[in-house]
Tab-separated table of N, CA and C in Angstrom:
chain	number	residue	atom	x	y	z
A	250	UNK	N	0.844	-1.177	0.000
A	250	UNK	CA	0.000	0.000	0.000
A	250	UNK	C	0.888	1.237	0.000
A	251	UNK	N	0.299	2.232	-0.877
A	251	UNK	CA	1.318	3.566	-0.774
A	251	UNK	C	1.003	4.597	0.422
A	252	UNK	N	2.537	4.799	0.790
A	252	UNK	CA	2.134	5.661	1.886
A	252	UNK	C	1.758	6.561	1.814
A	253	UNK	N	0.272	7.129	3.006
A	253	UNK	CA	-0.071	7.789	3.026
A	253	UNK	C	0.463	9.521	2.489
A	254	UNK	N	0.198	10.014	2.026
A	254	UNK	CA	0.725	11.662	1.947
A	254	UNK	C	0.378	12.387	2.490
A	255	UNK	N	1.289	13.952	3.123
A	255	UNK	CA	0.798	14.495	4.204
A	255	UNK	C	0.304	15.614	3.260
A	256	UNK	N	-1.013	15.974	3.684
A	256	UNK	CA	-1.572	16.864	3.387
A	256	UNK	C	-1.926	18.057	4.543
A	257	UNK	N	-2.399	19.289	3.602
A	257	UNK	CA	-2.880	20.510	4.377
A	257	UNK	C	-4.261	19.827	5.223
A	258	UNK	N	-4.423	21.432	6.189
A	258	UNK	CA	-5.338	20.480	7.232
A	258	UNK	C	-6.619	21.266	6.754
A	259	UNK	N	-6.511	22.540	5.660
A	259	UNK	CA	-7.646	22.852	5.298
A	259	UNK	C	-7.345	23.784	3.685
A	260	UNK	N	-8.498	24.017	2.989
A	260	UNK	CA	-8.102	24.652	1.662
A	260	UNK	C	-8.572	26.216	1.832
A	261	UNK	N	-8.162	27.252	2.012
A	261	UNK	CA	-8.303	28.444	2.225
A	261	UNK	C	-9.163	29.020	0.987
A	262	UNK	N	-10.188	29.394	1.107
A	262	UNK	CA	-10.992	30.423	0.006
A	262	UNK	C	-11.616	31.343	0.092
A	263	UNK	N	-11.632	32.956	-0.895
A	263	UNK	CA	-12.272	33.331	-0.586
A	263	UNK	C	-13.108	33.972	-1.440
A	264	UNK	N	-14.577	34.127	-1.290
A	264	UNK	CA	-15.347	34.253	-1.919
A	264	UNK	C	-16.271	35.502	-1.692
A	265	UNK	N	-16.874	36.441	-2.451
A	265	UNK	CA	-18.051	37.884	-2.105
A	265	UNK	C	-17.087	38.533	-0.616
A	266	UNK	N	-15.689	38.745	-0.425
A	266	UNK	CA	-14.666	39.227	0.823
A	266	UNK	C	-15.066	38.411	1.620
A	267	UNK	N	-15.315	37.251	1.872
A	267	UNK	CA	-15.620	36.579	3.188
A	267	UNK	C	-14.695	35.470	3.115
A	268	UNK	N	-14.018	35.340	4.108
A	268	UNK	CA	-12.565	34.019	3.853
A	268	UNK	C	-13.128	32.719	4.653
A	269	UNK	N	-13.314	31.708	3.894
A	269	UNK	CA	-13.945	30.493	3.908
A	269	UNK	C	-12.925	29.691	4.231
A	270	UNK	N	-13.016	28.549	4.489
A	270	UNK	CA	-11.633	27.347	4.833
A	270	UNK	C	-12.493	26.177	4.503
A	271	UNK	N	-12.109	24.794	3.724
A	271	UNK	CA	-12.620	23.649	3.292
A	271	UNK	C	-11.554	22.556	4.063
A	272	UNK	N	-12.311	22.322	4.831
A	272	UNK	CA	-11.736	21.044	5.479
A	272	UNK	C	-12.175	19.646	5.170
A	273	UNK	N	-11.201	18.436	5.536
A	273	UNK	CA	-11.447	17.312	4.365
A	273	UNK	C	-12.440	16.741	5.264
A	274	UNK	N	-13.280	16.042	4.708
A	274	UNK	CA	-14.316	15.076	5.258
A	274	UNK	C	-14.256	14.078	5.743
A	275	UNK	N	-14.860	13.278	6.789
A	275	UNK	CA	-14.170	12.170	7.057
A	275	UNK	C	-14.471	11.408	6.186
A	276	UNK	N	-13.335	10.052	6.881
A	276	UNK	CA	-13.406	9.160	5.112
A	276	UNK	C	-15.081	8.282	5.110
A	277	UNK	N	-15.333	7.700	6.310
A	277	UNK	CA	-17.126	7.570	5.821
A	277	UNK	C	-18.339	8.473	4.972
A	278	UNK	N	-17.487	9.574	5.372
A	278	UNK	CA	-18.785	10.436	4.699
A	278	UNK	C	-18.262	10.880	3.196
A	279	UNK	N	-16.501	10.938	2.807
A	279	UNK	CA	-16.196	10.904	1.539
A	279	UNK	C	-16.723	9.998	0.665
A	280	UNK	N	-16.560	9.068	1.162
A	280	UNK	CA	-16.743	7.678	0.340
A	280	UNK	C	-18.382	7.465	-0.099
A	281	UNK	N	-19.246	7.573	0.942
A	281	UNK	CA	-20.751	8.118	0.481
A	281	UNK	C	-21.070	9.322	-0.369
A	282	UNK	N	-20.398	9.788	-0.388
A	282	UNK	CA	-20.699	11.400	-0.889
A	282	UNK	C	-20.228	11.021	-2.530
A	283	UNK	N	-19.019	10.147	-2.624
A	283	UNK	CA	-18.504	9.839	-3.832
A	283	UNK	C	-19.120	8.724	-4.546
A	284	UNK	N	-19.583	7.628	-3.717
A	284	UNK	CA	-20.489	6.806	-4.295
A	284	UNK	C	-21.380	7.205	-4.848
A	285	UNK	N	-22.200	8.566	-4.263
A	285	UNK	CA	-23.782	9.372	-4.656
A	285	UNK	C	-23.012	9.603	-6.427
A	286	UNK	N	-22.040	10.693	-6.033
A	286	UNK	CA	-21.687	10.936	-7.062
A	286	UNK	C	-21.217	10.543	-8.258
A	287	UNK	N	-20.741	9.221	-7.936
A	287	UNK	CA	-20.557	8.313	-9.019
A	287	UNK	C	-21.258	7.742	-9.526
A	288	UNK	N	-22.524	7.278	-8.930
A	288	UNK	CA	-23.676	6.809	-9.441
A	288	UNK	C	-24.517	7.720	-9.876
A	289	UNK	N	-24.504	9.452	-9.509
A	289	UNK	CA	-25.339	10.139	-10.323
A	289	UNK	C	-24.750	11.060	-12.239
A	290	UNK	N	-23.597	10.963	-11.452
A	290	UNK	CA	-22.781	11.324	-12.488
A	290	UNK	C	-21.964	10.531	-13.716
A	291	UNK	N	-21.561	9.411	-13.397
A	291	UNK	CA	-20.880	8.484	-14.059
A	291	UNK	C	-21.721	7.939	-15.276
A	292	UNK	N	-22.939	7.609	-15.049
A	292	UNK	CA	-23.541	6.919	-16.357
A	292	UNK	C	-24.034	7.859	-17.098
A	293	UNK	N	-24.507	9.327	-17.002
A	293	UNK	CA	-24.549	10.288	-18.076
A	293	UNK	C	-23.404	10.473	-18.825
A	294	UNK	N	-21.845	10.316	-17.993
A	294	UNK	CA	-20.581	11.018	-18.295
A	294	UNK	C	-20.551	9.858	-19.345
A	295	UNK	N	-20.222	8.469	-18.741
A	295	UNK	CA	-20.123	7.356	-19.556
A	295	UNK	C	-21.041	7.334	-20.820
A	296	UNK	N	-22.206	7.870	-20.762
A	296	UNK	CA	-23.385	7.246	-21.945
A	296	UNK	C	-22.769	8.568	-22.847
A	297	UNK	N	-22.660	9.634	-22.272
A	297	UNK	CA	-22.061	10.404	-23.748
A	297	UNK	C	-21.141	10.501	-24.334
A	298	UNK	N	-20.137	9.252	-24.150
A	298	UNK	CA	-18.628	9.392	-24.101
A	298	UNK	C	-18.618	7.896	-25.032
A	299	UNK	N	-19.494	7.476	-24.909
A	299	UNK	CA	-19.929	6.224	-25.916
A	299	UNK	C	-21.113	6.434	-26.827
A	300	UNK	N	-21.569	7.473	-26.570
A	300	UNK	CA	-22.744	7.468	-27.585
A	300	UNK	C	-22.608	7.433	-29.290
A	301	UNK	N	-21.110	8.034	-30.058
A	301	UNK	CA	-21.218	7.785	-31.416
A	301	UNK	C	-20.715	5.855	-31.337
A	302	UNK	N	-20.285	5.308	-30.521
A	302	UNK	CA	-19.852	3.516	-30.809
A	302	UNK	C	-21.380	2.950	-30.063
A	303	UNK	N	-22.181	3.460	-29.056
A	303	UNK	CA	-23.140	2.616	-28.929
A	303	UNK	C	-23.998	3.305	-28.349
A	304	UNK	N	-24.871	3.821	-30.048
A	304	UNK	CA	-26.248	4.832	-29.734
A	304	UNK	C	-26.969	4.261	-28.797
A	305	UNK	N	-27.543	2.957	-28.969
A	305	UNK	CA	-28.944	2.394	-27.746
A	305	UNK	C	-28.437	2.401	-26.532
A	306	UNK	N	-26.924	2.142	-26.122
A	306	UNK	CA	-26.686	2.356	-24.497
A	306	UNK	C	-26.408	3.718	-24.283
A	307	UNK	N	-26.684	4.795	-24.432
A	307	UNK	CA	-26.151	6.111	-24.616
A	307	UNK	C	-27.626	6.623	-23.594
A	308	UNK	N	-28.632	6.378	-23.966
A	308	UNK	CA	-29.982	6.758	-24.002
A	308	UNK	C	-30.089	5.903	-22.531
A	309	UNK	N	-29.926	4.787	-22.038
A	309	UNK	CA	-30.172	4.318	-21.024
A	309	UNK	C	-29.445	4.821	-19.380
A	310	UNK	N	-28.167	5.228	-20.381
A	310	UNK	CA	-27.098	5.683	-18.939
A	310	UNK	C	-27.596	7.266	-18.963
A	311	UNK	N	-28.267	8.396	-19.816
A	311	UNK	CA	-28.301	9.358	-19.350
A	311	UNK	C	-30.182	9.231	-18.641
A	312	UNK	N	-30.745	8.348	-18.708
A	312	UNK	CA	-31.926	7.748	-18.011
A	312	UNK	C	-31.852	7.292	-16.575
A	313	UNK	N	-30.765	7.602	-16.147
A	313	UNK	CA	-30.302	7.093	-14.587
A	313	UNK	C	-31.311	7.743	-13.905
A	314	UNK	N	-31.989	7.377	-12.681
A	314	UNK	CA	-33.014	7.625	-11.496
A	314	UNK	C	-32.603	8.837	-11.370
A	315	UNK	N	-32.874	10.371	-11.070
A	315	UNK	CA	-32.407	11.251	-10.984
A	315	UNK	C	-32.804	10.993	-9.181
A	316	UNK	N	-31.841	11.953	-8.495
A	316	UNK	CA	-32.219	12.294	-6.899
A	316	UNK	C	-33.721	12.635	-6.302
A	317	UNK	N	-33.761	12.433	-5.091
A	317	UNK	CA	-34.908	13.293	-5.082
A	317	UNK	C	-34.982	14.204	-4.172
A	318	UNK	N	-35.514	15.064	-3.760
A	318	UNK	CA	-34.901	16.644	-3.403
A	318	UNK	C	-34.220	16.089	-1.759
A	319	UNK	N	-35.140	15.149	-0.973
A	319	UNK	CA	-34.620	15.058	0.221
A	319	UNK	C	-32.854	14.449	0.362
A	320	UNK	N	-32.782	13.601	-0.939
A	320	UNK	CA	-31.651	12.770	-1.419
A	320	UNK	C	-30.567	14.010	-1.064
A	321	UNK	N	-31.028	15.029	-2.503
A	321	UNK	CA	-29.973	16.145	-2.714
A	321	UNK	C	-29.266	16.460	-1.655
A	322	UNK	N	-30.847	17.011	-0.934
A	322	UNK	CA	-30.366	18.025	0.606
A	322	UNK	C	-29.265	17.546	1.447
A	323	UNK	N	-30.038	15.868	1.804
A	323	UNK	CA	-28.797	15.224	2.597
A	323	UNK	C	-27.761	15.018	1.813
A	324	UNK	N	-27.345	15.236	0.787
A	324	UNK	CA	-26.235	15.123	0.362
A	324	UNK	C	-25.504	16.330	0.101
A	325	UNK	N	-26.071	17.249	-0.208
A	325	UNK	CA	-25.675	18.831	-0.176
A	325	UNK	C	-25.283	19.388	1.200
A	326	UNK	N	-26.146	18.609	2.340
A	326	UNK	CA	-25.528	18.798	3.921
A	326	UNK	C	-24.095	18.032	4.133
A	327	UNK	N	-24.032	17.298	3.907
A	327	UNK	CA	-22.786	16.341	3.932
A	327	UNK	C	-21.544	16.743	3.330
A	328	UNK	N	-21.867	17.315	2.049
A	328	UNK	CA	-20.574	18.549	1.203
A	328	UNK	C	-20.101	19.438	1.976
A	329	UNK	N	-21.371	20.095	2.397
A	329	UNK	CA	-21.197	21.686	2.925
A	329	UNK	C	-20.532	21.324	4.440
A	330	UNK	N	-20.571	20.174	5.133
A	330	UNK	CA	-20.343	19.807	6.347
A	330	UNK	C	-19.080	20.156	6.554
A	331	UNK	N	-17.814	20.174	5.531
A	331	UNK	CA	-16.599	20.229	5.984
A	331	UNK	C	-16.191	21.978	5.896
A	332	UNK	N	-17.311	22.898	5.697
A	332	UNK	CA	-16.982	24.206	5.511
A	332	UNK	C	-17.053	25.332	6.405
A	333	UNK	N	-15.948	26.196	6.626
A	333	UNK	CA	-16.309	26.845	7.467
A	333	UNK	C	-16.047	28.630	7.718
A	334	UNK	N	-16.867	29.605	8.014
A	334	UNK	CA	-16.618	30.994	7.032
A	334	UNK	C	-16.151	31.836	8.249
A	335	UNK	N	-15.485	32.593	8.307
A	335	UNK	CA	-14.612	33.975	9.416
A	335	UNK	C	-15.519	34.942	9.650
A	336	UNK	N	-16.239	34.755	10.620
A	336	UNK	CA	-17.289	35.877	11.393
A	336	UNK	C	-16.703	36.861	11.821
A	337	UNK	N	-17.416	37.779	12.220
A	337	UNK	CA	-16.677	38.375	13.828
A	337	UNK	C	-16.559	37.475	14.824
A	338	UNK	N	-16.854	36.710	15.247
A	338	UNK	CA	-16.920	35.856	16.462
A	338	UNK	C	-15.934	34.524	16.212
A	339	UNK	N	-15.244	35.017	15.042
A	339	UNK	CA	-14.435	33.201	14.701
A	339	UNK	C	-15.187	32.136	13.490
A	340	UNK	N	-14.290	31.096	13.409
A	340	UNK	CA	-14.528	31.061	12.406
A	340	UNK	C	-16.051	29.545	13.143
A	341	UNK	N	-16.623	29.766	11.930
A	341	UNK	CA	-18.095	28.848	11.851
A	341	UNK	C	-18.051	27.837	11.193
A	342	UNK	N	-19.029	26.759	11.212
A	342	UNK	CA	-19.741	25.860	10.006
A	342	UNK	C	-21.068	27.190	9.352
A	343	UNK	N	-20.726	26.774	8.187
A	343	UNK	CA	-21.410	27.474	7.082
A	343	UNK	C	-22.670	27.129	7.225
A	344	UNK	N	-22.739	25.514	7.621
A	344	UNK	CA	-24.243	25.207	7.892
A	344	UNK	C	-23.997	24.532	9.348
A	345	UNK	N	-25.327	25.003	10.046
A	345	UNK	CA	-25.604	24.513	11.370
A	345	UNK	C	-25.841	22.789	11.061
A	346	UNK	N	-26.310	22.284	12.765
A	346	UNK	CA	-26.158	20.978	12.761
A	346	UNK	C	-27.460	20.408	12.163
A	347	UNK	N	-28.830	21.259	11.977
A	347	UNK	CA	-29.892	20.900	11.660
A	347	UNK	C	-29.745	21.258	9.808
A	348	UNK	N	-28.264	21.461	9.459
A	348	UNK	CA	-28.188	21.770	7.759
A	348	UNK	C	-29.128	23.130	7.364
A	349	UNK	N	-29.397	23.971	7.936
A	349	UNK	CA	-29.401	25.130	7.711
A	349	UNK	C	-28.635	26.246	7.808
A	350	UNK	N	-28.399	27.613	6.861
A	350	UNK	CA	-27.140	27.840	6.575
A	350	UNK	C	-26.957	29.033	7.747
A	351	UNK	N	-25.945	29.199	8.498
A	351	UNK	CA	-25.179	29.641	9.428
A	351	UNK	C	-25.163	30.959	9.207
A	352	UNK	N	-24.862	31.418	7.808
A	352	UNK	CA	-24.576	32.302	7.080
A	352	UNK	C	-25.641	33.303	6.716
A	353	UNK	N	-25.491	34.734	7.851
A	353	UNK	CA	-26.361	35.715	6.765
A	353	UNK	C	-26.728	35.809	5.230
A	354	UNK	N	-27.925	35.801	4.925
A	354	UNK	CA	-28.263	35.350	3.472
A	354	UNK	C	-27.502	34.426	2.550
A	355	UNK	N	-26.960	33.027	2.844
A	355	UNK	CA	-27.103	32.108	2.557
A	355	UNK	C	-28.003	31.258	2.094
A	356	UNK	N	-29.122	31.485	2.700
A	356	UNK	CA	-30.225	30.665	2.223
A	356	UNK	C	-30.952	31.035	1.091
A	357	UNK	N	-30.476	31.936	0.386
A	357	UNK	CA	-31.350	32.330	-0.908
A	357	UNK	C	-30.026	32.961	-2.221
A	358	UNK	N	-28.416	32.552	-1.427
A	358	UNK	CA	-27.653	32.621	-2.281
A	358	UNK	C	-27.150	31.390	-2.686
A	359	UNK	N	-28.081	30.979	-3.896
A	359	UNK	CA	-28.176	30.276	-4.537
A	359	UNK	C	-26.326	29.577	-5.178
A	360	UNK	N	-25.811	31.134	-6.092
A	360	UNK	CA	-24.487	30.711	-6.493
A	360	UNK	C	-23.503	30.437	-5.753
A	361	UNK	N	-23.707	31.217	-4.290
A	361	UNK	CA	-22.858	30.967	-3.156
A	361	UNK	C	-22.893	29.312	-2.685
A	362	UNK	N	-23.881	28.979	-2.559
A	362	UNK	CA	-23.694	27.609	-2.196
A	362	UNK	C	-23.645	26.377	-2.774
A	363	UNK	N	-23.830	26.924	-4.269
A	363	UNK	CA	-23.112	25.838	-5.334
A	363	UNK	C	-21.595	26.217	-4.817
A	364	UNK	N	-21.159	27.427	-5.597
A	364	UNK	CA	-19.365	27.322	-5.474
A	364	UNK	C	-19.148	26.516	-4.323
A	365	UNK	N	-19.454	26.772	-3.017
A	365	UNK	CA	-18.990	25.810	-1.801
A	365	UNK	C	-19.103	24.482	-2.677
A	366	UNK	N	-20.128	24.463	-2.315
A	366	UNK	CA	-20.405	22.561	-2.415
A	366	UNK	C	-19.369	22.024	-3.816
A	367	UNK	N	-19.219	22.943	-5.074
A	367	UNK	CA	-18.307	22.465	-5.527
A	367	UNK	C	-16.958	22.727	-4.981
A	368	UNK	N	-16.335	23.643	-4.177
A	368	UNK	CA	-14.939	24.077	-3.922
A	368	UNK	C	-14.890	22.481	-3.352
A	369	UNK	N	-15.695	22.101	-2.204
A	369	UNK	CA	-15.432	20.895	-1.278
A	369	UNK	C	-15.360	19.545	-1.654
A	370	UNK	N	-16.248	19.706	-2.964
A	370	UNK	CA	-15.603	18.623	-4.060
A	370	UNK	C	-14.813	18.640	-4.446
A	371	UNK	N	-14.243	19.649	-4.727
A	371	UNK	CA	-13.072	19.536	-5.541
A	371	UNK	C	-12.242	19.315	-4.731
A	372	UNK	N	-11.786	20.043	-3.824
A	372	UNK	CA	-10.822	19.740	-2.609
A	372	UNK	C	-10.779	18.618	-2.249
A	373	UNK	N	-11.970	17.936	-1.259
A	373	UNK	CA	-11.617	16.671	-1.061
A	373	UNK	C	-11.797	15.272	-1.986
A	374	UNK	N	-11.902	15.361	-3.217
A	374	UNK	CA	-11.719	14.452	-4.385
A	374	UNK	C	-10.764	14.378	-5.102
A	375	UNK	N	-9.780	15.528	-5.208
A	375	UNK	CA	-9.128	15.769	-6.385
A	375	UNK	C	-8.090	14.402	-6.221
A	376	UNK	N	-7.548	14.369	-5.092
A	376	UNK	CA	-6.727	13.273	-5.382
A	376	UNK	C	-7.323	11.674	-5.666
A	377	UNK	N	-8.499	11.720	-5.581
A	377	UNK	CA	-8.927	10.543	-6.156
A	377	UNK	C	-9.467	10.788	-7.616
A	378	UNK	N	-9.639	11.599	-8.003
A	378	UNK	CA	-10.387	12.014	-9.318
A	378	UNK	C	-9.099	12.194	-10.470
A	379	UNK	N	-7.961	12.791	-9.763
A	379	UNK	CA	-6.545	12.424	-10.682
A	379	UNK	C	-6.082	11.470	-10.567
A	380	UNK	N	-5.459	10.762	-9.841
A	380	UNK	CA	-4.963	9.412	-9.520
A	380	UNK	C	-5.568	7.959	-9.463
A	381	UNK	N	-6.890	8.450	-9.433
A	381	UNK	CA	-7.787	6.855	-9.178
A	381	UNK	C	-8.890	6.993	-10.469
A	382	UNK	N	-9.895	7.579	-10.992
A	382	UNK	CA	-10.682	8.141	-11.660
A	382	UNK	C	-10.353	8.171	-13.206
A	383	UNK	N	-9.596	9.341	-12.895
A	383	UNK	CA	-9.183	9.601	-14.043
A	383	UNK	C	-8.569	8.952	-15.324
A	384	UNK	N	-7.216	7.742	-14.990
A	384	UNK	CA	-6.953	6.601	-15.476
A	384	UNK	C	-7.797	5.628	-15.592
A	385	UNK	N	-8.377	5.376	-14.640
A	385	UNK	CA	-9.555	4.021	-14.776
A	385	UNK	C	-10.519	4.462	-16.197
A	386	UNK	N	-11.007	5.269	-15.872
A	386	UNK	CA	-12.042	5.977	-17.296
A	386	UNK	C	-11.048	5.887	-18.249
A	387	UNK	N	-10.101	6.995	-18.457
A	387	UNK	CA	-9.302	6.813	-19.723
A	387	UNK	C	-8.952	5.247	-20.469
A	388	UNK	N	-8.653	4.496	-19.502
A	388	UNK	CA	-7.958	2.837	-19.997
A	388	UNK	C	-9.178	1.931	-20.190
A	389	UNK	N	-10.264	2.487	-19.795
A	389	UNK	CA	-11.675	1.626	-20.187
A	389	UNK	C	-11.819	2.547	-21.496
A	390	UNK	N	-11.536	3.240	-21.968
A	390	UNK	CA	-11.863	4.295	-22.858
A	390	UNK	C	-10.513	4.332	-24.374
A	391	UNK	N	-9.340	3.709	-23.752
A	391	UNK	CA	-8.476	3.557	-24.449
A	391	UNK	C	-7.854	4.548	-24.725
A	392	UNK	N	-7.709	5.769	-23.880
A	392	UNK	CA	-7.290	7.214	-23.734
A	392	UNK	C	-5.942	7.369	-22.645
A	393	UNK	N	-5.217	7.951	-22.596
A	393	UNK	CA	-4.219	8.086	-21.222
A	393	UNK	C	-4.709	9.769	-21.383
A	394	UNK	N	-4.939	10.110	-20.201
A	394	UNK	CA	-5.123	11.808	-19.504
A	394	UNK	C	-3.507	12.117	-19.625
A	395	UNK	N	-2.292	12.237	-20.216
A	395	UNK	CA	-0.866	12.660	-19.460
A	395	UNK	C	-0.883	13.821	-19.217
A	396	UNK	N	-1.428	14.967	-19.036
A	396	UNK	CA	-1.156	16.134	-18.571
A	396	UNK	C	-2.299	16.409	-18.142
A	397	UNK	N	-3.314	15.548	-17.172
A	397	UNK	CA	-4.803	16.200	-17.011
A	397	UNK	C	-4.466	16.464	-15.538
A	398	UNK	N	-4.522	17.863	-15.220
A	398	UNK	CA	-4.578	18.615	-14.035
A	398	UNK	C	-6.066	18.831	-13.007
A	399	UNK	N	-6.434	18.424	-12.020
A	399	UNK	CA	-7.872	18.778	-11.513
A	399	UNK	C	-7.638	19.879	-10.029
């Protein structure tokens, strides 16, 4: 097994002047969060990435069960879980423990809480999404990524 690598203990961002920090998730809740995502994302990615070699499976993988809003939420709570924004009072979770947002007008900033939920993807995936992901797709695909950066 390769040894572990030492990583930062959080990803610094900042977004509308407010300085945010993305901390990694634990690994139970990564690994769920990535399963969701692999199963919501993977067979659209896959069905259009095969669709000129195999039109009829193309149509079935972007037919995947879509979420359903309670699905999302708990899974949009679980993203946002590792985030946390610089008050006056120190720094916070972005969302409280009942997954409502912490954050003066948060709850109706819509783009604000995509970027999170993606910054925290990105942060805590990237090294599986370059190193594990990324090759696996390409070599089922007959592609090598050599310079694909995430």
């Amino acid at each position: 097994m390769d040894a572990i690598k030492e990583r930062r203990e959080y990803e610094p961002f900042v977004m509308d002047g407010k300085e945010y920090r993305i901390y990694w998730l634990d690994a139970y809740t990564a690994m769920y969060i990535g399963y969701q995502l692999m199963n919501t994302a993977l067979p659209p990615l896959i069905g259009s990435l095969t669709a000129e070699i195999m039109p009829d499976r193309s149509a079935a993988a972007i037919a995947a069960a879509p979420m359903s809003k309670s699905q999302f939420t708990s899974l949009l709570k679980d993203v946002l879980s590792c985030t946390k924004v610089r008050m006056d009072s120190g720094w916070i979770n972005v969302i409280n423990d009942n997954g409502s947002p912490a954050v003066p007008g948060m709850e109706t900033n819509v783009g604000a809480m995509m970027t999170l939920a993606a910054e925290s993807i990105k942060f805590n995936f990237k090294d599986f999404f370059a190193e594990k992901l990324l090759p696996l797709v390409g070599g089922a695909f007959g592609m090598s990524p050599p310079n694909t950066e995430i």
